[in-house]
Amino acid sequence: METKGVEVVFTKPCYGLITSLYNLERKHPITGKVQPHWGVDYGDDKDNTIMAAAQGVIRFIGRGHKSAGNFIIIKHSNGWETAYLHLASISVKVGQSVGQGQKIGVKGMTGGATGIHLHFEVSTSTWPGKYKNNVNPVLYIDDPNVRELQRNLNKLGYKLIEDGIYGEATIHAVKNFQSKNNLLADGVAGHLTVASIKKALPIHIGKEDPSMTEPNVNIVSPSHKEAWEWAKEEGYLNGERPKEPLTREQFATVLKRVHDKLSK
Ligand SMILES: [Zn+2]
């Protein structure tokens, strides 16, 4: 891959999880035919603002295209271009200069899309060319969601570099976790996989965990208050972590013990 001469640093163009990776052997979700996926998809999020991935000039705007829908092409100072497809709305004009992170539109599902998402492409020259100049966008983006994913996978024993880049090692770790947990092993950490990873994490009990603050006696039941006092006496809540972090199962056992004690 030719990456020489890159002075432009790209930032994530929207919020949300990756729902589909750059993949030259991907089966199209609508036609079922093998059709390369020349970009990365970011799914629907609470905030669907689309932002310029780097400073540049709006080179082209398309509206109502059969497959791309409403889309924007930005030309950057190193000659690379970024493409933002399926937009619900566009808030810039051709020829306008935009700064990195500046709002350019809103994520949507115009054109050939099965749901609200951003299809994002990076080309090392004029887009689309024959796509031969496209590169895998996620290799150029430090994604906060990917950093969190890598941090959580490392807590489960994986040894990933926490750089926010969804490279081969991260894909491999995600596939490994998915196949061990009866999930579709596609290497894409969607909502289900992310939730399963979080569920598998060991949890810590102590004052560092904001969810374990002193119960408010006005809103909790007497038994909740009593359980709290019991756990405190047992040394679980004295502000120090137990020698080993408790797993979710161990925590459930502690809760059951509290429950059994109170039921007697
Ligand atoms: Zn896509």
Short mmCIF file of C-alpha atoms and ligand atoms in Angstrom, two decimals:
data_model
loop_
_atom_site.label_atom_id
_atom_site.label_comp_id
_atom_site.label_asym_id
_atom_site.label_seq_id
_atom_site.Cartn_x
_atom_site.Cartn_y
_atom_site.Cartn_z
CA MET A 1 0.00 0.00 0.00
CA GLU A 2 1.34 3.40 -0.97
CA THR A 3 1.18 5.65 2.05
CA LYS A 4 4.21 7.82 1.36
CA GLY A 5 3.63 11.53 1.41
CA VAL A 6 0.63 11.42 3.71
CA GLU A 7 0.63 14.62 5.71
CA VAL A 8 -3.11 14.52 6.29
CA VAL A 9 -4.35 12.92 9.49
CA PHE A 10 -7.93 11.73 9.33
CA THR A 11 -10.37 11.74 12.21
CA LYS A 12 -13.53 9.68 12.54
CA PRO A 13 -16.21 11.30 10.36
CA CYS A 14 -19.15 10.45 12.64
CA TYR A 15 -20.13 8.71 15.87
CA GLY A 16 -21.18 5.08 16.04
CA LEU A 17 -19.83 1.57 15.77
CA ILE A 18 -18.31 0.04 12.67
CA THR A 19 -20.98 -2.17 11.10
CA SER A 20 -19.08 -3.30 8.00
CA LEU A 21 -15.39 -3.25 7.15
CA TYR A 22 -13.48 -2.56 3.96
CA ASN A 23 -13.56 -5.98 2.33
CA LEU A 24 -12.72 -6.97 -1.21
CA GLU A 25 -14.63 -10.27 -0.91
CA ARG A 26 -17.81 -9.03 0.71
CA LYS A 27 -21.24 -10.31 -0.25
CA HIS A 28 -23.55 -7.39 -0.92
CA PRO A 29 -26.36 -7.28 1.71
CA ILE A 30 -29.05 -6.59 -0.91
CA THR A 31 -27.95 -8.50 -4.04
CA GLY A 32 -26.12 -11.36 -2.26
CA LYS A 33 -23.44 -11.19 -4.97
CA VAL A 34 -19.75 -10.98 -4.14
CA GLN A 35 -19.08 -7.30 -4.45
CA PRO A 36 -16.09 -5.54 -2.89
CA HIS A 37 -16.91 -3.12 -0.08
CA TRP A 38 -14.72 -0.14 -0.89
CA GLY A 39 -15.21 1.66 2.40
CA VAL A 40 -16.23 1.30 6.02
CA ASP A 41 -19.76 1.60 7.40
CA TYR A 42 -20.56 3.36 10.65
CA GLY A 43 -23.97 2.55 12.12
CA ASP A 44 -26.82 4.65 13.44
CA ASP A 45 -26.05 6.60 16.61
CA LYS A 46 -27.75 9.07 18.97
CA ASP A 47 -25.78 11.81 17.20
CA ASN A 48 -25.69 11.30 13.45
CA THR A 49 -23.66 14.40 12.58
CA ILE A 50 -21.21 13.86 9.70
CA MET A 51 -17.91 15.70 10.06
CA ALA A 52 -15.07 16.35 7.63
CA ALA A 53 -12.36 13.73 8.31
CA ALA A 54 -9.68 16.32 7.53
CA GLN A 55 -9.41 19.90 6.36
CA GLY A 56 -10.19 20.27 2.66
CA VAL A 57 -12.43 21.62 -0.08
CA ILE A 58 -15.85 20.26 -1.08
CA ARG A 59 -15.11 18.93 -4.59
CA PHE A 60 -18.43 17.28 -5.45
CA ILE A 61 -21.95 16.84 -4.12
CA GLY A 62 -24.30 14.17 -5.44
CA ARG A 63 -28.03 14.01 -4.78
CA GLY A 64 -30.41 11.09 -5.16
CA HIS A 65 -27.85 8.76 -6.74
CA LYS A 66 -29.27 5.23 -7.13
CA SER A 67 -26.64 3.58 -4.94
CA ALA A 68 -24.72 6.42 -3.24
CA GLY A 69 -27.82 8.49 -2.39
CA ASN A 70 -26.86 11.97 -1.25
CA PHE A 71 -23.09 12.17 -1.01
CA ILE A 72 -20.13 14.50 -0.54
CA ILE A 73 -16.55 14.30 -1.86
CA ILE A 74 -13.85 16.32 -0.09
CA LYS A 75 -10.43 16.95 -1.67
CA HIS A 76 -7.58 17.22 0.83
CA SER A 77 -4.25 19.04 0.60
CA ASN A 78 -2.25 15.89 -0.20
CA GLY A 79 -4.52 15.05 -3.15
CA TRP A 80 -6.41 12.32 -1.28
CA GLU A 81 -10.20 12.39 -1.27
CA THR A 82 -12.79 11.27 1.24
CA ALA A 83 -16.34 10.22 0.30
CA TYR A 84 -19.42 10.32 2.56
CA LEU A 85 -22.43 8.36 1.22
CA HIS A 86 -26.15 7.81 1.98
CA LEU A 87 -26.57 11.17 3.76
CA ALA A 88 -29.96 12.34 5.00
CA SER A 89 -28.93 15.96 4.51
CA ILE A 90 -25.99 18.01 3.28
CA SER A 91 -24.99 21.33 4.85
CA VAL A 92 -22.09 22.43 2.60
CA LYS A 93 -21.65 23.66 -0.98
CA VAL A 94 -19.20 22.74 -3.76
CA GLY A 95 -16.03 24.84 -3.53
CA GLN A 96 -16.44 25.52 0.17
CA SER A 97 -13.43 25.02 2.46
CA VAL A 98 -14.06 22.90 5.51
CA GLY A 99 -12.03 22.36 8.64
CA GLN A 100 -11.37 18.99 10.23
CA GLY A 101 -14.36 17.97 12.36
CA GLN A 102 -16.63 20.57 10.76
CA LYS A 103 -20.23 19.45 10.26
CA ILE A 104 -20.96 18.70 6.60
CA GLY A 105 -24.24 16.78 6.86
CA VAL A 106 -26.32 14.18 8.65
CA LYS A 107 -26.15 10.38 8.39
CA GLY A 108 -29.04 8.73 6.58
CA MET A 109 -30.06 5.85 4.34
CA THR A 110 -30.48 7.45 0.92
CA GLY A 111 -29.58 5.35 -2.16
CA GLY A 112 -28.83 1.64 -1.76
CA ALA A 113 -28.84 1.35 2.02
CA THR A 114 -30.59 -1.15 4.28
CA GLY A 115 -30.47 1.12 7.33
CA ILE A 116 -29.12 4.43 8.61
CA HIS A 117 -25.34 4.42 8.28
CA LEU A 118 -22.42 6.32 6.83
CA HIS A 119 -20.49 4.60 4.07
CA PHE A 120 -17.06 6.26 4.17
CA GLU A 121 -14.29 5.88 1.60
CA VAL A 122 -10.73 7.14 1.37
CA SER A 123 -9.02 7.43 -2.02
CA THR A 124 -5.37 8.32 -2.60
CA SER A 125 -6.39 10.30 -5.70
CA THR A 126 -9.60 11.37 -7.40
CA TRP A 127 -12.62 9.38 -6.15
CA PRO A 128 -13.85 6.96 -7.39
CA GLY A 129 -11.30 6.44 -10.14
CA LYS A 130 -11.67 2.72 -10.68
CA TYR A 131 -11.52 2.19 -6.91
CA LYS A 132 -7.94 1.04 -7.45
CA ASN A 133 -6.84 4.05 -5.42
CA ASN A 134 -9.11 3.28 -2.50
CA VAL A 135 -7.53 2.35 0.81
CA ASN A 136 -8.97 0.86 3.98
CA PRO A 137 -10.20 3.95 5.90
CA VAL A 138 -9.99 2.39 9.35
CA LEU A 139 -6.21 2.03 9.02
CA TYR A 140 -5.99 5.84 9.04
CA ILE A 141 -8.44 6.57 11.86
CA ASP A 142 -7.95 6.51 15.62
CA ASP A 143 -11.51 5.53 16.60
CA PRO A 144 -12.49 6.05 20.28
CA ASN A 145 -14.94 3.11 20.11
CA VAL A 146 -12.14 0.88 18.81
CA ARG A 147 -9.82 2.02 21.62
CA GLU A 148 -12.47 1.04 24.17
CA LEU A 149 -12.96 -2.29 22.40
CA GLN A 150 -9.21 -2.98 22.44
CA ARG A 151 -8.96 -1.99 26.13
CA ASN A 152 -11.82 -4.36 27.02
CA LEU A 153 -10.42 -7.22 24.95
CA ASN A 154 -7.07 -6.76 26.69
CA LYS A 155 -8.84 -7.10 30.05
CA LEU A 156 -9.97 -10.50 28.77
CA GLY A 157 -6.40 -11.54 28.03
CA TYR A 158 -5.92 -10.39 24.45
CA LYS A 159 -2.73 -8.49 23.71
CA LEU A 160 -3.74 -5.67 21.42
CA ILE A 161 -2.08 -2.33 20.89
CA GLU A 162 -4.66 0.21 22.09
CA ASP A 163 -4.31 2.56 19.14
CA GLY A 164 -7.93 2.83 17.99
CA ILE A 165 -7.03 1.34 14.61
CA TYR A 166 -9.19 -1.60 13.48
CA GLY A 167 -6.37 -3.61 11.94
CA GLU A 168 -5.81 -7.34 11.38
CA ALA A 169 -4.90 -8.05 15.04
CA THR A 170 -8.11 -6.47 16.32
CA ILE A 171 -10.23 -8.25 13.70
CA HIS A 172 -8.57 -11.53 14.65
CA ALA A 173 -9.20 -10.98 18.40
CA VAL A 174 -12.84 -10.06 17.76
CA LYS A 175 -13.33 -13.18 15.59
CA ASN A 176 -11.73 -15.30 18.30
CA PHE A 177 -14.01 -13.85 21.00
CA GLN A 178 -17.06 -14.25 18.74
CA SER A 179 -16.39 -17.89 17.93
CA LYS A 180 -15.81 -18.72 21.62
CA ASN A 181 -19.12 -17.05 22.51
CA ASN A 182 -21.38 -18.48 19.81
CA LEU A 183 -21.59 -15.21 17.94
CA LEU A 184 -21.29 -14.80 14.17
CA ALA A 185 -17.49 -14.70 13.74
CA ASP A 186 -17.35 -11.88 11.21
CA GLY A 187 -14.70 -9.82 13.04
CA VAL A 188 -17.00 -6.81 13.22
CA ALA A 189 -17.72 -5.63 16.76
CA GLY A 190 -21.36 -4.55 16.49
CA HIS A 191 -23.70 -3.87 19.39
CA LEU A 192 -24.18 -7.57 20.25
CA THR A 193 -20.45 -8.35 20.30
CA VAL A 194 -19.60 -5.17 22.23
CA ALA A 195 -22.28 -6.02 24.81
CA SER A 196 -21.01 -9.61 25.11
CA ILE A 197 -17.44 -8.40 25.65
CA LYS A 198 -18.59 -5.98 28.36
CA LYS A 199 -20.57 -8.75 30.03
CA ALA A 200 -17.51 -11.00 30.10
CA LEU A 201 -15.35 -8.40 31.87
CA PRO A 202 -14.38 -8.98 35.49
CA ILE A 203 -16.03 -6.34 37.66
CA HIS A 204 -14.51 -4.56 40.59
CA ILE A 205 -16.38 -3.76 43.77
CA GLY A 206 -15.26 -0.79 45.77
CA LYS A 207 -15.58 2.93 45.96
CA GLU A 208 -13.95 3.32 42.56
CA ASP A 209 -17.06 1.91 40.95
CA PRO A 210 -19.61 4.74 40.79
CA SER A 211 -22.46 2.24 40.59
CA MET A 212 -21.52 0.99 44.08
CA THR A 213 -22.09 4.22 45.99
CA GLU A 214 -23.92 4.20 49.31
CA PRO A 215 -27.63 3.47 48.76
CA ASN A 216 -30.04 6.31 49.36
CA VAL A 217 -32.23 5.13 52.28
CA ASN A 218 -35.14 7.15 50.95
CA ILE A 219 -35.38 5.23 47.72
CA VAL A 220 -34.16 1.71 48.52
CA SER A 221 -35.95 -1.02 50.41
CA PRO A 222 -34.87 -1.99 53.95
CA SER A 223 -33.56 -5.31 52.60
CA HIS A 224 -31.38 -3.49 50.08
CA LYS A 225 -30.01 -1.38 52.92
CA GLU A 226 -29.44 -4.52 54.99
CA ALA A 227 -27.68 -6.26 52.11
CA TRP A 228 -25.44 -3.25 51.77
CA GLU A 229 -24.54 -3.35 55.49
CA TRP A 230 -23.82 -7.08 55.25
CA ALA A 231 -21.55 -6.67 52.25
CA LYS A 232 -19.78 -3.82 54.02
CA GLU A 233 -19.17 -5.96 57.12
CA GLU A 234 -17.87 -8.75 54.94
CA GLY A 235 -15.28 -6.36 53.60
CA TYR A 236 -16.56 -6.06 50.07
CA LEU A 237 -17.31 -2.36 50.29
CA ASN A 238 -14.64 -0.99 52.55
CA GLY A 239 -13.11 0.99 49.76
CA GLU A 240 -10.49 -1.61 49.06
CA ARG A 241 -10.74 -4.03 46.26
CA PRO A 242 -10.98 -7.71 47.11
CA LYS A 243 -7.64 -9.46 46.53
CA GLU A 244 -8.85 -10.62 43.15
CA PRO A 245 -11.44 -8.85 41.05
CA LEU A 246 -14.76 -10.67 41.21
CA THR A 247 -16.16 -12.15 38.06
CA ARG A 248 -19.82 -11.58 37.28
CA GLU A 249 -20.54 -15.14 38.45
CA GLN A 250 -18.77 -14.57 41.77
CA PHE A 251 -20.65 -11.32 42.24
CA ALA A 252 -23.89 -13.18 41.56
CA THR A 253 -22.87 -15.71 44.23
CA VAL A 254 -22.28 -12.90 46.72
CA LEU A 255 -25.68 -11.44 45.93
CA LYS A 256 -27.31 -14.85 46.34
CA ARG A 257 -25.64 -15.28 49.70
CA VAL A 258 -26.99 -11.91 50.78
CA HIS A 259 -30.42 -12.89 49.54
CA ASP A 260 -30.35 -16.30 51.28
CA LYS A 261 -29.22 -14.68 54.52
CA LEU A 262 -32.04 -12.16 54.37
CA SER A 263 -34.62 -14.81 53.49
CA LYS A 264 -33.88 -16.86 56.60
ZN ZN B 1 -20.77 0.58 2.93
#
